Every structure is written in C-alpha cells, then in structure tokens.
PDB file of C-alpha atoms in Angstrom:
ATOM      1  CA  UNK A1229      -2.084 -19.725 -13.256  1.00  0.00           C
ATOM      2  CA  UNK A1230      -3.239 -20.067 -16.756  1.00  0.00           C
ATOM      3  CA  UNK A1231      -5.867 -22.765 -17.588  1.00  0.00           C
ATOM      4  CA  UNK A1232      -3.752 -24.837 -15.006  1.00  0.00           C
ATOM      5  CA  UNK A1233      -4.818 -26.182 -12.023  1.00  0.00           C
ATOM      6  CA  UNK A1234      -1.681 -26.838 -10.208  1.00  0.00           C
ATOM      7  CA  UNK A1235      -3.024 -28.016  -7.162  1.00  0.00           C
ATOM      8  CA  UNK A1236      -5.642 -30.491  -8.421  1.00  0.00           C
ATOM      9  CA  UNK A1237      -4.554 -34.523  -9.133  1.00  0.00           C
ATOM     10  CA  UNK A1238      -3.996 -35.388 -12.580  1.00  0.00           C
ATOM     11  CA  UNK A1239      -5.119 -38.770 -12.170  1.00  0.00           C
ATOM     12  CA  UNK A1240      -7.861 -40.452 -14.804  1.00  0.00           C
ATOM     13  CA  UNK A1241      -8.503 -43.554 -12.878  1.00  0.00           C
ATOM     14  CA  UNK A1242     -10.193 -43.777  -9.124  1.00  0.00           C
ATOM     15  CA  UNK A1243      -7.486 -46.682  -9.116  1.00  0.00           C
ATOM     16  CA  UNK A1244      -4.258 -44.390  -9.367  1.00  0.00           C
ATOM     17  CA  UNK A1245      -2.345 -43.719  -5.646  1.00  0.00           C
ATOM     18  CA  UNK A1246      -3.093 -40.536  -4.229  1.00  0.00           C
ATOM     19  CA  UNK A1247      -0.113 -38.550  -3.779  1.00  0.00           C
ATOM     20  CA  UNK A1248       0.245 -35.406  -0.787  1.00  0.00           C
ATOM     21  CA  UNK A1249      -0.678 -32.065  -1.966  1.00  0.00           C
ATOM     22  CA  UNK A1250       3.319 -30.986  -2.076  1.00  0.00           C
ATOM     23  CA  UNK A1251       4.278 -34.266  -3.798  1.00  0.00           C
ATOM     24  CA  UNK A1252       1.452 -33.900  -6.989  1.00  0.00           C
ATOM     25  CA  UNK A1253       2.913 -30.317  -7.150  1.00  0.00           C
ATOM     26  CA  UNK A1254       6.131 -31.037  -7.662  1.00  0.00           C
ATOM     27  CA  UNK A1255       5.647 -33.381 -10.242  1.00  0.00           C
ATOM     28  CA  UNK A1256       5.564 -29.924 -12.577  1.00  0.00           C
ATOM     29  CA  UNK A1257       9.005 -29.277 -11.555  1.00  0.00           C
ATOM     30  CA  UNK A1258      11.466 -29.581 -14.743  1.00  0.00           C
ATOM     31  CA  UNK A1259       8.331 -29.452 -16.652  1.00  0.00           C
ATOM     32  CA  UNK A1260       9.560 -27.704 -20.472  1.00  0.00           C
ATOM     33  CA  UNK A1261       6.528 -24.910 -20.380  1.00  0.00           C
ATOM     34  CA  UNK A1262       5.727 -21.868 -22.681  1.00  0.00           C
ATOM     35  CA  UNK A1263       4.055 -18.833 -20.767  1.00  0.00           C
ATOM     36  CA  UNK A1264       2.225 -16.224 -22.476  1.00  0.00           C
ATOM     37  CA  UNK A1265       1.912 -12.811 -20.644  1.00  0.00           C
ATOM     38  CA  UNK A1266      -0.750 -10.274 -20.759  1.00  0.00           C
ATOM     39  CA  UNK A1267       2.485  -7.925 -21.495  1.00  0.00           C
ATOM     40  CA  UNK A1268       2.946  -9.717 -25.015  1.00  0.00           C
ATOM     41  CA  UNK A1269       6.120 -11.552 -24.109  1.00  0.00           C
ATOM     42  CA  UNK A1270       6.700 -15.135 -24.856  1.00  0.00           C
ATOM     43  CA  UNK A1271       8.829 -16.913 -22.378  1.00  0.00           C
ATOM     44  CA  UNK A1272       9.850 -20.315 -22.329  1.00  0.00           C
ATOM     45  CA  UNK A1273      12.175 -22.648 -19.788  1.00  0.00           C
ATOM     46  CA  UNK A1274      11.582 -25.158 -17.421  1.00  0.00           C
ATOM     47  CA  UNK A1275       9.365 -24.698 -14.635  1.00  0.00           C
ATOM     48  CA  UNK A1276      12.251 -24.465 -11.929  1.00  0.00           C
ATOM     49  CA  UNK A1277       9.908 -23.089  -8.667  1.00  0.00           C
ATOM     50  CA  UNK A1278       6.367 -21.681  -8.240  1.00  0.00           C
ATOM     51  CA  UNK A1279       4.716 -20.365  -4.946  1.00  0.00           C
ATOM     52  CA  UNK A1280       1.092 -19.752  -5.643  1.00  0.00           C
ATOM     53  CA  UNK A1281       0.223 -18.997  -1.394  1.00  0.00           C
ATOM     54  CA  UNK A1282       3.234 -16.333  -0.820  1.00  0.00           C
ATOM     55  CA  UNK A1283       4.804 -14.560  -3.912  1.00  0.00           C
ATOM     56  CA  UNK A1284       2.004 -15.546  -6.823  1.00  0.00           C
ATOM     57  CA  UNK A1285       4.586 -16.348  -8.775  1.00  0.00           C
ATOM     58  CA  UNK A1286       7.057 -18.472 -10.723  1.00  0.00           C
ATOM     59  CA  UNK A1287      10.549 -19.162 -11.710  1.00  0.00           C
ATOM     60  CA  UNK A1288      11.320 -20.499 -15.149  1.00  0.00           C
ATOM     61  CA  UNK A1289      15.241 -22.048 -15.772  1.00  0.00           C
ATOM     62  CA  UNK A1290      16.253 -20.808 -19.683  1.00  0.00           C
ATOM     63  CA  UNK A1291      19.138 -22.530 -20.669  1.00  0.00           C
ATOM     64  CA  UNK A1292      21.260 -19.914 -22.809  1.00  0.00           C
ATOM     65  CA  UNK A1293      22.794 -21.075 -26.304  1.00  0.00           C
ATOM     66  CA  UNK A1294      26.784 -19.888 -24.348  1.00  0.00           C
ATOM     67  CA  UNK A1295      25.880 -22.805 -21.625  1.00  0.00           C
ATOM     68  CA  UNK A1296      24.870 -20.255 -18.868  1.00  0.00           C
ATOM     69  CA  UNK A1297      21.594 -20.731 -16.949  1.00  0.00           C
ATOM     70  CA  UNK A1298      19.185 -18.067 -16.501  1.00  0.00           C
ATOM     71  CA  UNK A1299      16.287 -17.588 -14.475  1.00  0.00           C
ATOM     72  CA  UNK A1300      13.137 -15.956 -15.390  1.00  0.00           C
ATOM     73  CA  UNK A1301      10.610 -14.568 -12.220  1.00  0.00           C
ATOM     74  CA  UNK A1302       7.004 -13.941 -13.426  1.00  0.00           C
ATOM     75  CA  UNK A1303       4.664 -12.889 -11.360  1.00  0.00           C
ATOM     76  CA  UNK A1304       1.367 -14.680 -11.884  1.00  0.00           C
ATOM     77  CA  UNK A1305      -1.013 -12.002 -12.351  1.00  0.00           C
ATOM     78  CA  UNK A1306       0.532 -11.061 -15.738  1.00  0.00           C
ATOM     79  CA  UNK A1307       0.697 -14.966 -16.782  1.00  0.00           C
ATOM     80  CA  UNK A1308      -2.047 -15.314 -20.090  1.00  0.00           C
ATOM     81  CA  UNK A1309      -1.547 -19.031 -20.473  1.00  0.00           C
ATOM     82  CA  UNK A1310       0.887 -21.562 -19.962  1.00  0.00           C
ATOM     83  CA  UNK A1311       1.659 -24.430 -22.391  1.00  0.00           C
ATOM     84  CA  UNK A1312       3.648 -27.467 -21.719  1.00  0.00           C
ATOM     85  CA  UNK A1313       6.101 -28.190 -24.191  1.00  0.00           C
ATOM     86  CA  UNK A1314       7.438 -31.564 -23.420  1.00  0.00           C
ATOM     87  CA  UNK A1315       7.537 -34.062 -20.427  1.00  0.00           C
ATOM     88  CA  UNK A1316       9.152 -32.798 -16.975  1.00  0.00           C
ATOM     89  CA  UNK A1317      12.846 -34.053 -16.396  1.00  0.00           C
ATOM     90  CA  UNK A1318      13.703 -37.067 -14.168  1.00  0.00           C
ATOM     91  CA  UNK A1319      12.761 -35.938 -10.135  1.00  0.00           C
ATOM     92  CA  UNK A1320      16.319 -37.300  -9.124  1.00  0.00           C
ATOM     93  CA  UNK A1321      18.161 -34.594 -11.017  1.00  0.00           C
ATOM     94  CA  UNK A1322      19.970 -32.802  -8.974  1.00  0.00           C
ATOM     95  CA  UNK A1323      19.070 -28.802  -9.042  1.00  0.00           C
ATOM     96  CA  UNK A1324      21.948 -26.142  -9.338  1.00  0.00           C
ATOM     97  CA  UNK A1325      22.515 -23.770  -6.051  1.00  0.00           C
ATOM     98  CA  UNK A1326      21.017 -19.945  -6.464  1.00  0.00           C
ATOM     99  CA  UNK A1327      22.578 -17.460  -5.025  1.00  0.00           C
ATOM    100  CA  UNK A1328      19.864 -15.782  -3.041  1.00  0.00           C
ATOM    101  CA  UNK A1329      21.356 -12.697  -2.236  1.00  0.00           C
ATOM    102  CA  UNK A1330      22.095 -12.419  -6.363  1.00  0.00           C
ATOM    103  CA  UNK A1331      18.614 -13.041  -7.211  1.00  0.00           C
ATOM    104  CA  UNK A1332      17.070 -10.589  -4.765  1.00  0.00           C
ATOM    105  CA  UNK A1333      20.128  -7.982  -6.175  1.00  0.00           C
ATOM    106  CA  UNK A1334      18.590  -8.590  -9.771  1.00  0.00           C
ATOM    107  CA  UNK A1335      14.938  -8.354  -8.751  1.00  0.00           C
ATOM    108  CA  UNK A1336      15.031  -5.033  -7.512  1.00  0.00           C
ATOM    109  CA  UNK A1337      16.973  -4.014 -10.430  1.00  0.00           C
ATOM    110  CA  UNK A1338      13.940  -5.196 -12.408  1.00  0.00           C
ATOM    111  CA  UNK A1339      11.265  -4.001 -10.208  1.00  0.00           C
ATOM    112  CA  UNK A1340      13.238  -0.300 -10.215  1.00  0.00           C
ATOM    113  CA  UNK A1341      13.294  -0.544 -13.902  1.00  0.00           C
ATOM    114  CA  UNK A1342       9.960  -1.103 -14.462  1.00  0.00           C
ATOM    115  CA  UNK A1343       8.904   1.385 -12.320  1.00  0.00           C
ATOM    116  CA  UNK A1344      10.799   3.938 -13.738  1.00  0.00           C
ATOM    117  CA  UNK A1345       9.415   2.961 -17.377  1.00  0.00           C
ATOM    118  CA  UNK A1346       6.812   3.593 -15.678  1.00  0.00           C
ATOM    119  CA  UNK A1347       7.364   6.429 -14.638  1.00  0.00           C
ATOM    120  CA  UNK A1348       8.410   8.018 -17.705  1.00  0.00           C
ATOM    121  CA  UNK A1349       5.130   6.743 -19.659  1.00  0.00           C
ATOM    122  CA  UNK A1350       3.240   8.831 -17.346  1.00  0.00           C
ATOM    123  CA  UNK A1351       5.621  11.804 -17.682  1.00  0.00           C
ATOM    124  CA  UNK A1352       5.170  11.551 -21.270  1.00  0.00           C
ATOM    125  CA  UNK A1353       1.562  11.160 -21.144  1.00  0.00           C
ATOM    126  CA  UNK A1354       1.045  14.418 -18.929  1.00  0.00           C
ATOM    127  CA  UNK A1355       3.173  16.410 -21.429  1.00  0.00           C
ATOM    128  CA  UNK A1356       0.362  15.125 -24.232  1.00  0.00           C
TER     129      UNK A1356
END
C-alpha cells in the first residue's frame, strides 16, 4: 500500500541475513505510521496487523489520551500514502487480546453506516 513495498527486504548490503518472507514483514509491526486516504482523513497509530493476500487491508492501534486502545481497519484501496513516524516497538512486546466477535460487531456497524451515507448521497443527488 502506499509507496511501500511491504514484501520486499530492506536490506542495503548483499552482506545482511536474509530473513523468511513472514519474518521481514513483521518487522513493520509496532511501526508509529501516518496514513493518508484518498477520503481526506489523516489517521495515525501503530501498525498493529496488515493482510495484503486476504482482506487488502490494515489495522492501526491509536492509543486514546483516557488510556483506552482503539483500533482503526482501513482497507487498502482507499490508503494515499503511508508515512512512518518513528521506529517500530521492541518485537518481544507482548500484544493485547481482541475480542473478535467485538471487532466483527463494530465492522458491520461501519460498513452499514457507510453504506447508508451512501445511500442518502444518492437520494439526495436524484432529488437534484
């Protein structure tokens, strides 16, 4: 996504180890990033999850100024460029639980929001 190649090694020297696939991607996890969408929105978080062969998308962790944690799904396709704003967190961190069932609950919430935004755009638009 963005000018990022996620998949590619990052290594400068022919000397450097050459990590699996699934081990050089990971090394974005915890990664502070900025994303830009083709929407206008500016989102920023740590890069918590990604999927880029199933869902095309990714998960950025915002930590909110009460304490709480939120998480942020963007799907790729709307993703304008991604920035990183600092160096990723230590790999031995351990990573809070999700609560699947809560996070598919929300998304559909989202997805029938935006759907019925959209919906009423074109409503609007027809009465024009």
């Amino acid at each position: 996504f963005g000018s990022s190649n996620l998949g590619s090694s990052h290594c400068s020297s022919s000397t450097a180890p050459r990590l699996p696939m699934a081990a050089q991607q990971n090394n974005f996890l915890g990664t502070p990033i900025k994303v830009s969408t083709t929407l206008g929105e500016e989102l920023e978080g740590e890069l918590y999850c990604y999927d880029v062969s199933g869902s095309n998308s990714l998960i950025l962790r915002q930590v909110l100024p009460n304490g709480l944690i939120n998480y942020k799904w963007v799907r790729s396709n709307v993703v304008r460029e991604v920035k990183v704003s600092g160096p990723p967190k230590s790999a031995d961190e351990e990573l809070p639980p999700i609560n699947l069932a809560k996070a598919e609950e929300r998304a559909a919430e989202a997805e029938r929001q935006a759907a019925e935004g959209v919906e009423t755009a074109q409503d609007e638009k027809a009465d024009d």
